[in-house]
């Protein structure tokens, strides 16, 4: 039997961990500290993002999660884990498109680093990005 996780209260003396993922249809993220979840998030992509590249969908998932949990992350160091290898070089790579510039501008002012986490181990964010869409 699976138990629902107990959410932890944030401790602003400890670094935050943000795990994100994007599937073809949605994004998912979990905010944690010391392997304890603080909050979960999942949202379907609009039609335009569904047609976008994996890189853009993953980057959108990161910026959306950072914006959602801004009150926890701004002014505090945090690590972003993504299963998209090229995003770990986001800060140092040359910006190629205006779309990338928009996303990078959304991350300015935050104290973060980006680490690669294989899809097999990024299970919570991956599961959240694959939740079925609600239909009416």
Tab-separated table of C-alpha atoms in Angstrom:
chain	number	residue	atom	x	y	z
A	1	UNK	CA	0.000	0.000	0.000
A	2	UNK	CA	1.230	3.476	-0.833
A	3	UNK	CA	1.002	6.268	1.719
A	4	UNK	CA	0.544	9.921	0.886
A	5	UNK	CA	3.656	11.921	1.772
A	6	UNK	CA	3.591	14.281	4.717
A	7	UNK	CA	4.510	17.784	3.628
A	8	UNK	CA	7.273	19.492	5.593
A	9	UNK	CA	7.360	23.126	6.633
A	10	UNK	CA	10.175	25.105	4.991
A	11	UNK	CA	13.321	25.783	7.013
A	12	UNK	CA	14.880	28.930	5.577
A	13	UNK	CA	18.276	28.056	7.070
A	14	UNK	CA	18.542	25.058	4.692
A	15	UNK	CA	18.863	25.035	0.897
A	16	UNK	CA	15.819	24.244	-1.197
A	17	UNK	CA	15.670	21.567	-3.889
A	18	UNK	CA	13.438	21.969	-6.925
A	19	UNK	CA	12.862	18.941	-9.152
A	20	UNK	CA	11.086	19.582	-12.443
A	21	UNK	CA	10.039	17.585	-15.469
A	22	UNK	CA	8.090	18.092	-18.662
A	23	UNK	CA	6.311	15.507	-20.750
A	24	UNK	CA	4.741	16.190	-24.115
A	25	UNK	CA	1.496	17.268	-22.476
A	26	UNK	CA	2.266	18.703	-19.024
A	27	UNK	CA	4.829	19.834	-16.466
A	28	UNK	CA	5.430	18.662	-12.926
A	29	UNK	CA	7.554	19.889	-10.035
A	30	UNK	CA	8.263	19.224	-6.389
A	31	UNK	CA	9.844	21.627	-3.891
A	32	UNK	CA	11.858	19.863	-1.191
A	33	UNK	CA	14.392	20.233	1.585
A	34	UNK	CA	16.541	17.321	2.737
A	35	UNK	CA	14.409	14.851	0.729
A	36	UNK	CA	11.186	16.021	2.426
A	37	UNK	CA	8.513	17.449	0.113
A	38	UNK	CA	7.199	20.923	0.844
A	39	UNK	CA	4.888	21.338	-2.163
A	40	UNK	CA	3.866	19.653	-5.415
A	41	UNK	CA	2.764	21.194	-8.703
A	42	UNK	CA	1.399	19.900	-11.994
A	43	UNK	CA	-0.044	21.773	-14.960
A	44	UNK	CA	-0.968	20.859	-18.537
A	45	UNK	CA	0.766	22.695	-21.380
A	46	UNK	CA	-1.118	24.991	-23.706
A	47	UNK	CA	-1.242	23.882	-27.375
A	48	UNK	CA	1.717	26.143	-28.312
A	49	UNK	CA	3.985	24.565	-25.684
A	50	UNK	CA	2.881	21.073	-26.692
A	51	UNK	CA	4.367	21.829	-30.114
A	52	UNK	CA	7.572	23.321	-28.666
A	53	UNK	CA	10.879	21.511	-28.353
A	54	UNK	CA	11.674	19.387	-25.313
A	55	UNK	CA	14.290	21.979	-24.315
A	56	UNK	CA	11.689	24.774	-24.231
A	57	UNK	CA	9.112	22.637	-22.395
A	58	UNK	CA	11.692	21.697	-19.733
A	59	UNK	CA	12.832	25.326	-19.418
A	60	UNK	CA	9.210	26.453	-19.136
A	61	UNK	CA	8.650	23.910	-16.352
A	62	UNK	CA	11.628	25.328	-14.441
A	63	UNK	CA	10.589	28.974	-14.765
A	64	UNK	CA	6.955	28.208	-13.926
A	65	UNK	CA	7.931	26.303	-10.769
A	66	UNK	CA	10.370	29.033	-9.697
A	67	UNK	CA	7.645	31.653	-10.168
A	68	UNK	CA	5.088	29.534	-8.279
A	69	UNK	CA	7.386	29.124	-5.264
A	70	UNK	CA	9.027	32.553	-5.499
A	71	UNK	CA	8.217	33.330	-1.848
A	72	UNK	CA	10.385	30.379	-0.762
A	73	UNK	CA	13.187	30.674	-3.308
A	74	UNK	CA	13.949	34.377	-3.691
A	75	UNK	CA	16.875	35.268	-1.455
A	76	UNK	CA	17.680	31.640	-0.636
A	77	UNK	CA	20.036	29.265	-2.469
A	78	UNK	CA	18.429	26.337	-4.247
A	79	UNK	CA	19.300	23.541	-6.635
A	80	UNK	CA	17.185	22.739	-9.679
A	81	UNK	CA	17.228	19.117	-10.809
A	82	UNK	CA	16.175	18.366	-14.373
A	83	UNK	CA	16.405	15.296	-16.561
A	84	UNK	CA	17.304	17.421	-19.595
A	85	UNK	CA	21.114	17.257	-19.758
A	86	UNK	CA	21.706	20.452	-21.766
A	87	UNK	CA	19.843	22.616	-19.247
A	88	UNK	CA	22.574	22.099	-16.647
A	89	UNK	CA	24.671	24.485	-18.784
A	90	UNK	CA	21.873	27.063	-18.940
A	91	UNK	CA	23.782	29.768	-17.097
A	92	UNK	CA	26.971	29.481	-19.168
A	93	UNK	CA	25.670	28.638	-22.652
A	94	UNK	CA	25.223	31.239	-25.356
A	95	UNK	CA	21.632	32.374	-25.701
A	96	UNK	CA	20.471	31.425	-29.181
A	97	UNK	CA	16.895	32.670	-29.430
A	98	UNK	CA	14.700	35.491	-28.121
A	99	UNK	CA	12.549	32.819	-26.454
A	100	UNK	CA	15.567	31.636	-24.433
A	101	UNK	CA	16.263	35.235	-23.410
A	102	UNK	CA	12.727	35.589	-22.044
A	103	UNK	CA	13.072	32.439	-19.944
A	104	UNK	CA	16.536	33.381	-18.667
A	105	UNK	CA	15.291	36.833	-17.655
A	106	UNK	CA	12.674	35.134	-15.461
A	107	UNK	CA	15.474	33.429	-13.496
A	108	UNK	CA	17.550	36.561	-12.919
A	109	UNK	CA	17.941	37.506	-9.274
A	110	UNK	CA	17.702	33.950	-7.976
A	111	UNK	CA	20.592	32.085	-6.321
A	112	UNK	CA	20.393	28.699	-8.042
A	113	UNK	CA	22.394	25.980	-9.704
A	114	UNK	CA	21.121	23.388	-12.156
A	115	UNK	CA	22.027	19.720	-11.864
A	116	UNK	CA	21.221	16.806	-14.127
A	117	UNK	CA	19.145	13.996	-12.648
A	118	UNK	CA	18.353	11.011	-14.843
A	119	UNK	CA	14.733	10.434	-15.730
A	120	UNK	CA	14.801	7.110	-13.889
A	121	UNK	CA	15.588	8.864	-10.599
A	122	UNK	CA	13.478	12.000	-11.174
A	123	UNK	CA	10.354	9.971	-10.439
A	124	UNK	CA	8.195	12.443	-8.507
A	125	UNK	CA	8.396	15.308	-11.002
A	126	UNK	CA	8.101	12.797	-13.852
A	127	UNK	CA	4.905	11.334	-12.390
A	128	UNK	CA	3.443	14.807	-11.858
A	129	UNK	CA	4.168	15.720	-15.488
A	130	UNK	CA	2.187	12.690	-16.638
A	131	UNK	CA	-0.981	13.139	-14.602
A	132	UNK	CA	-4.039	12.724	-16.794
A	133	UNK	CA	-5.747	15.890	-17.922
A	134	UNK	CA	-9.142	16.633	-16.452
A	135	UNK	CA	-11.908	16.528	-19.008
A	136	UNK	CA	-15.291	18.141	-18.723
